[in-house]
Amino acid sequence: MAKLNQIIAVEKGVKSKAHQDLTAAHHGLQKTGLLAGISRTYQPKDEEGEQLPPESTLVQIKAEDVLRETATTLTRLFDVTATKDWANCSARADVKVDGRVLVSEVPVSYLLFLEKQLTDINTFVRKLPVLDASEAWTQDPSTDSWKTEPVRTLRTKKVPRNHVKAEATDKHPAQVEVYYEDIPIGYWTTVKFSGALPARRVNELLNRVEKLQQAVKFAREEANGVDVTDQRVGDAVFGYLFG
């Protein structure tokens, strides 16, 4: 008795061969010359007339033969697919994480759905925004976000000053140079806020997703290990279609 995973393994090859054979049969039947045959004999009008050899062309393709061969090929595909689909109706397994059953008796089709969804969720979690590691963050209940400690910075203002390079004389005016001096006029107190997540939290979420992904794969392999009963539907289908 075969296992479901063995049927799944051969299904792709059977499907590919059936497609190739059906395509070849279809193209062959379009070549009308291969379906035609002829037989000609020549008889001169009188005994002195020229004698010519008979001519014949054999029929190379018979549509009934193509139908039988096509039915044989497609019957195999129909039977393999039916065997897989019938087995999928009963193939189930538990999804277990850290020894705990998270979801029980999950059918294979849903396990495949979970695998695809978890791949997308994995990508989503990896792209979550992370708090800037160069800052020290604490949770702020009043804003339900993260914040830094207040940082106080000085605010200054440039004030012009005069520097006398040379005093005035009775012959020359004073030489004065203007420069600007930063004078403290106040203080800024800055607190940064963020809605991002700590790296620890993102790593924890990613670890959970990866654990569940692994659990779903194990469950799928377990479900696909179920024994299958060969289904024979192709004979009935093509016995009716081409019979």
PDB file of N, CA and C in Angstrom, residues 117-172:
ATOM      1  N   GLN A 117       0.784  31.200   4.484  1.00  0.00           N
ATOM      2  CA  GLN A 117       0.501  32.380   5.293  1.00  0.00           C
ATOM      3  C   GLN A 117       1.644  32.702   6.253  1.00  0.00           C
ATOM      4  N   LEU A 118       2.224  31.678   6.838  1.00  0.00           N
ATOM      5  CA  LEU A 118       3.317  31.893   7.800  1.00  0.00           C
ATOM      6  C   LEU A 118       4.572  32.423   7.111  1.00  0.00           C
ATOM      7  N   THR A 119       4.761  32.067   5.858  1.00  0.00           N
ATOM      8  CA  THR A 119       5.883  32.640   5.101  1.00  0.00           C
ATOM      9  C   THR A 119       5.698  34.148   4.967  1.00  0.00           C
ATOM     10  N   ASP A 120       4.466  34.563   4.670  1.00  0.00           N
ATOM     11  CA  ASP A 120       4.177  36.001   4.548  1.00  0.00           C
ATOM     12  C   ASP A 120       4.298  36.699   5.908  1.00  0.00           C
ATOM     13  N   ILE A 121       3.825  36.033   6.966  1.00  0.00           N
ATOM     14  CA  ILE A 121       3.904  36.628   8.306  1.00  0.00           C
ATOM     15  C   ILE A 121       5.359  36.755   8.752  1.00  0.00           C
ATOM     16  N   ASN A 122       6.179  35.780   8.396  1.00  0.00           N
ATOM     17  CA  ASN A 122       7.610  35.833   8.717  1.00  0.00           C
ATOM     18  C   ASN A 122       8.232  37.097   8.104  1.00  0.00           C
ATOM     19  N   THR A 123       7.921  37.333   6.832  1.00  0.00           N
ATOM     20  CA  THR A 123       8.435  38.539   6.156  1.00  0.00           C
ATOM     21  C   THR A 123       7.933  39.798   6.846  1.00  0.00           C
ATOM     22  N   PHE A 124       6.660  39.805   7.232  1.00  0.00           N
ATOM     23  CA  PHE A 124       6.057  40.956   7.905  1.00  0.00           C
ATOM     24  C   PHE A 124       6.764  41.258   9.225  1.00  0.00           C
ATOM     25  N   VAL A 125       7.006  40.218  10.034  1.00  0.00           N
ATOM     26  CA  VAL A 125       7.641  40.406  11.348  1.00  0.00           C
ATOM     27  C   VAL A 125       9.067  40.915  11.191  1.00  0.00           C
ATOM     28  N   ARG A 126       9.778  40.386  10.202  1.00  0.00           N
ATOM     29  CA  ARG A 126      11.169  40.825   9.979  1.00  0.00           C
ATOM     30  C   ARG A 126      11.261  42.310   9.626  1.00  0.00           C
ATOM     31  N   LYS A 127      10.175  42.879   9.111  1.00  0.00           N
ATOM     32  CA  LYS A 127      10.187  44.286   8.704  1.00  0.00           C
ATOM     33  C   LYS A 127       9.630  45.219   9.785  1.00  0.00           C
ATOM     34  N   LEU A 128       9.297  44.671  10.955  1.00  0.00           N
ATOM     35  CA  LEU A 128       8.753  45.523  12.021  1.00  0.00           C
ATOM     36  C   LEU A 128       9.787  46.572  12.443  1.00  0.00           C
ATOM     37  N   PRO A 129       9.331  47.804  12.742  1.00  0.00           N
ATOM     38  CA  PRO A 129      10.276  48.856  13.160  1.00  0.00           C
ATOM     39  C   PRO A 129      10.840  48.555  14.552  1.00  0.00           C
ATOM     40  N   VAL A 130      12.139  48.795  14.705  1.00  0.00           N
ATOM     41  CA  VAL A 130      12.847  48.511  15.960  1.00  0.00           C
ATOM     42  C   VAL A 130      13.345  49.825  16.566  1.00  0.00           C
ATOM     43  N   LEU A 131      13.257  49.938  17.893  1.00  0.00           N
ATOM     44  CA  LEU A 131      13.733  51.138  18.583  1.00  0.00           C
ATOM     45  C   LEU A 131      15.223  51.366  18.324  1.00  0.00           C
ATOM     46  N   ASP A 132      15.598  52.631  18.217  1.00  0.00           N
ATOM     47  CA  ASP A 132      16.997  53.007  18.006  1.00  0.00           C
ATOM     48  C   ASP A 132      17.845  52.533  19.187  1.00  0.00           C
ATOM     49  N   ALA A 133      18.799  51.667  18.879  1.00  0.00           N
ATOM     50  CA  ALA A 133      19.616  51.073  19.943  1.00  0.00           C
ATOM     51  C   ALA A 133      20.550  52.084  20.601  1.00  0.00           C
ATOM     52  N   SER A 134      20.726  53.240  19.987  1.00  0.00           N
ATOM     53  CA  SER A 134      21.628  54.245  20.569  1.00  0.00           C
ATOM     54  C   SER A 134      20.957  55.058  21.675  1.00  0.00           C
ATOM     55  N   GLU A 135      19.660  54.842  21.869  1.00  0.00           N
ATOM     56  CA  GLU A 135      18.920  55.559  22.911  1.00  0.00           C
ATOM     57  C   GLU A 135      18.471  54.574  23.999  1.00  0.00           C
ATOM     58  N   ALA A 136      18.270  55.117  25.225  1.00  0.00           N
ATOM     59  CA  ALA A 136      17.720  54.322  26.325  1.00  0.00           C
ATOM     60  C   ALA A 136      16.222  54.606  26.407  1.00  0.00           C
ATOM     61  N   TRP A 137      15.403  53.557  26.220  1.00  0.00           N
ATOM     62  CA  TRP A 137      13.954  53.739  26.131  1.00  0.00           C
ATOM     63  C   TRP A 137      13.244  53.146  27.338  1.00  0.00           C
ATOM     64  N   THR A 138      12.171  53.822  27.752  1.00  0.00           N
ATOM     65  CA  THR A 138      11.284  53.288  28.803  1.00  0.00           C
ATOM     66  C   THR A 138       9.853  53.457  28.330  1.00  0.00           C
ATOM     67  N   GLN A 139       8.956  52.590  28.841  1.00  0.00           N
ATOM     68  CA  GLN A 139       7.553  52.683  28.455  1.00  0.00           C
ATOM     69  C   GLN A 139       6.870  53.851  29.159  1.00  0.00           C
ATOM     70  N   ASP A 140       6.034  54.554  28.408  1.00  0.00           N
ATOM     71  CA  ASP A 140       5.309  55.696  28.948  1.00  0.00           C
ATOM     72  C   ASP A 140       3.813  55.381  28.907  1.00  0.00           C
ATOM     73  N   PRO A 141       3.206  55.048  30.053  1.00  0.00           N
ATOM     74  CA  PRO A 141       1.786  54.679  30.078  1.00  0.00           C
ATOM     75  C   PRO A 141       0.865  55.788  29.572  1.00  0.00           C
ATOM     76  N   SER A 142       1.260  57.027  29.757  1.00  0.00           N
ATOM     77  CA  SER A 142       0.369  58.137  29.385  1.00  0.00           C
ATOM     78  C   SER A 142       0.193  58.247  27.875  1.00  0.00           C
ATOM     79  N   THR A 143       1.178  57.828  27.100  1.00  0.00           N
ATOM     80  CA  THR A 143       1.084  57.896  25.635  1.00  0.00           C
ATOM     81  C   THR A 143       1.045  56.506  25.014  1.00  0.00           C
ATOM     82  N   ASP A 144       1.180  55.472  25.852  1.00  0.00           N
ATOM     83  CA  ASP A 144       1.216  54.089  25.361  1.00  0.00           C
ATOM     84  C   ASP A 144       2.283  53.918  24.280  1.00  0.00           C
ATOM     85  N   SER A 145       3.441  54.493  24.545  1.00  0.00           N
ATOM     86  CA  SER A 145       4.563  54.374  23.612  1.00  0.00           C
ATOM     87  C   SER A 145       5.857  54.349  24.429  1.00  0.00           C
ATOM     88  N   TRP A 146       6.982  54.407  23.722  1.00  0.00           N
ATOM     89  CA  TRP A 146       8.282  54.409  24.385  1.00  0.00           C
ATOM     90  C   TRP A 146       8.844  55.824  24.383  1.00  0.00           C
ATOM     91  N   LYS A 147       9.629  56.155  25.435  1.00  0.00           N
ATOM     92  CA  LYS A 147      10.214  57.487  25.488  1.00  0.00           C
ATOM     93  C   LYS A 147      11.624  57.413  26.056  1.00  0.00           C
ATOM     94  N   THR A 148      12.391  58.477  25.793  1.00  0.00           N
ATOM     95  CA  THR A 148      13.747  58.586  26.333  1.00  0.00           C
ATOM     96  C   THR A 148      13.714  59.488  27.562  1.00  0.00           C
ATOM     97  N   GLU A 149      14.814  59.484  28.292  1.00  0.00           N
ATOM     98  CA  GLU A 149      14.961  60.423  29.405  1.00  0.00           C
ATOM     99  C   GLU A 149      15.099  61.844  28.848  1.00  0.00           C
ATOM    100  N   PRO A 150      14.628  62.851  29.591  1.00  0.00           N
ATOM    101  CA  PRO A 150      14.767  64.234  29.111  1.00  0.00           C
ATOM    102  C   PRO A 150      16.239  64.617  28.935  1.00  0.00           C
ATOM    103  N   VAL A 151      16.495  65.285  27.837  1.00  0.00           N
ATOM    104  CA  VAL A 151      17.852  65.789  27.579  1.00  0.00           C
ATOM    105  C   VAL A 151      17.775  67.313  27.498  1.00  0.00           C
ATOM    106  N   ARG A 152      18.598  67.989  28.336  1.00  0.00           N
ATOM    107  CA  ARG A 152      18.568  69.460  28.396  1.00  0.00           C
ATOM    108  C   ARG A 152      19.702  70.021  27.548  1.00  0.00           C
ATOM    109  N   THR A 153      19.338  70.926  26.644  1.00  0.00           N
ATOM    110  CA  THR A 153      20.349  71.562  25.797  1.00  0.00           C
ATOM    111  C   THR A 153      20.217  73.073  25.900  1.00  0.00           C
ATOM    112  N   LEU A 154      21.326  73.750  25.740  1.00  0.00           N
ATOM    113  CA  LEU A 154      21.380  75.207  25.890  1.00  0.00           C
ATOM    114  C   LEU A 154      20.979  75.894  24.592  1.00  0.00           C
ATOM    115  N   ARG A 155      20.174  76.945  24.738  1.00  0.00           N
ATOM    116  CA  ARG A 155      19.850  77.777  23.572  1.00  0.00           C
ATOM    117  C   ARG A 155      20.628  79.081  23.702  1.00  0.00           C
ATOM    118  N   THR A 156      21.284  79.449  22.638  1.00  0.00           N
ATOM    119  CA  THR A 156      22.100  80.677  22.672  1.00  0.00           C
ATOM    120  C   THR A 156      21.631  81.651  21.596  1.00  0.00           C
ATOM    121  N   LYS A 157      22.111  82.887  21.739  1.00  0.00           N
ATOM    122  CA  LYS A 157      21.807  83.923  20.761  1.00  0.00           C
ATOM    123  C   LYS A 157      23.090  84.661  20.436  1.00  0.00           C
ATOM    124  N   LYS A 158      23.289  84.956  19.161  1.00  0.00           N
ATOM    125  CA  LYS A 158      24.501  85.671  18.765  1.00  0.00           C
ATOM    126  C   LYS A 158      24.289  87.176  18.981  1.00  0.00           C
ATOM    127  N   VAL A 159      25.163  87.741  19.786  1.00  0.00           N
ATOM    128  CA  VAL A 159      25.085  89.180  20.117  1.00  0.00           C
ATOM    129  C   VAL A 159      26.337  89.861  19.568  1.00  0.00           C
ATOM    130  N   PRO A 160      26.145  90.959  18.809  1.00  0.00           N
ATOM    131  CA  PRO A 160      27.326  91.634  18.242  1.00  0.00           C
ATOM    132  C   PRO A 160      28.153  92.324  19.333  1.00  0.00           C
ATOM    133  N   ARG A 161      29.443  92.265  19.179  1.00  0.00           N
ATOM    134  CA  ARG A 161      30.385  92.944  20.085  1.00  0.00           C
ATOM    135  C   ARG A 161      31.409  93.696  19.230  1.00  0.00           C
ATOM    136  N   ASN A 162      31.936  94.770  19.833  1.00  0.00           N
ATOM    137  CA  ASN A 162      32.947  95.572  19.132  1.00  0.00           C
ATOM    138  C   ASN A 162      34.321  95.342  19.756  1.00  0.00           C
ATOM    139  N   HIS A 163      35.288  95.181  18.866  1.00  0.00           N
ATOM    140  CA  HIS A 163      36.663  95.023  19.343  1.00  0.00           C
ATOM    141  C   HIS A 163      37.482  96.163  18.734  1.00  0.00           C
ATOM    142  N   VAL A 164      38.031  97.016  19.619  1.00  0.00           N
ATOM    143  CA  VAL A 164      38.807  98.175  19.138  1.00  0.00           C
ATOM    144  C   VAL A 164      40.241  97.716  18.861  1.00  0.00           C
ATOM    145  N   LYS A 165      40.564  97.748  17.599  1.00  0.00           N
ATOM    146  CA  LYS A 165      41.904  97.313  17.209  1.00  0.00           C
ATOM    147  C   LYS A 165      42.912  98.474  17.356  1.00  0.00           C
ATOM    148  N   ALA A 166      42.408  99.686  17.161  1.00  0.00           N
ATOM    149  CA  ALA A 166      43.296 100.858  17.290  1.00  0.00           C
ATOM    150  C   ALA A 166      42.469 102.043  17.765  1.00  0.00           C
ATOM    151  N   GLU A 167      42.972 102.723  18.776  1.00  0.00           N
ATOM    152  CA  GLU A 167      42.252 103.873  19.323  1.00  0.00           C
ATOM    153  C   GLU A 167      42.271 105.026  18.319  1.00  0.00           C
ATOM    154  N   ALA A 168      41.281 105.884  18.469  1.00  0.00           N
ATOM    155  CA  ALA A 168      41.208 107.044  17.569  1.00  0.00           C
ATOM    156  C   ALA A 168      42.332 108.030  17.893  1.00  0.00           C
ATOM    157  N   THR A 169      42.802 108.673  16.867  1.00  0.00           N
ATOM    158  CA  THR A 169      43.799 109.742  17.052  1.00  0.00           C
ATOM    159  C   THR A 169      43.276 110.991  16.366  1.00  0.00           C
ATOM    160  N   ASP A 170      44.072 112.091  16.488  1.00  0.00           N
ATOM    161  CA  ASP A 170      43.627 113.310  15.828  1.00  0.00           C
ATOM    162  C   ASP A 170      43.726 113.204  14.315  1.00  0.00           C
ATOM    163  N   LYS A 171      44.421 112.152  13.860  1.00  0.00           N
ATOM    164  CA  LYS A 171      44.553 111.974  12.413  1.00  0.00           C
ATOM    165  C   LYS A 171      43.708 110.806  11.873  1.00  0.00           C
ATOM    166  N   HIS A 172      43.442 109.792  12.683  1.00  0.00           N
ATOM    167  CA  HIS A 172      42.712 108.604  12.210  1.00  0.00           C
ATOM    168  C   HIS A 172      41.594 108.235  13.171  1.00  0.00           C
TER     169      HIS A 172
END
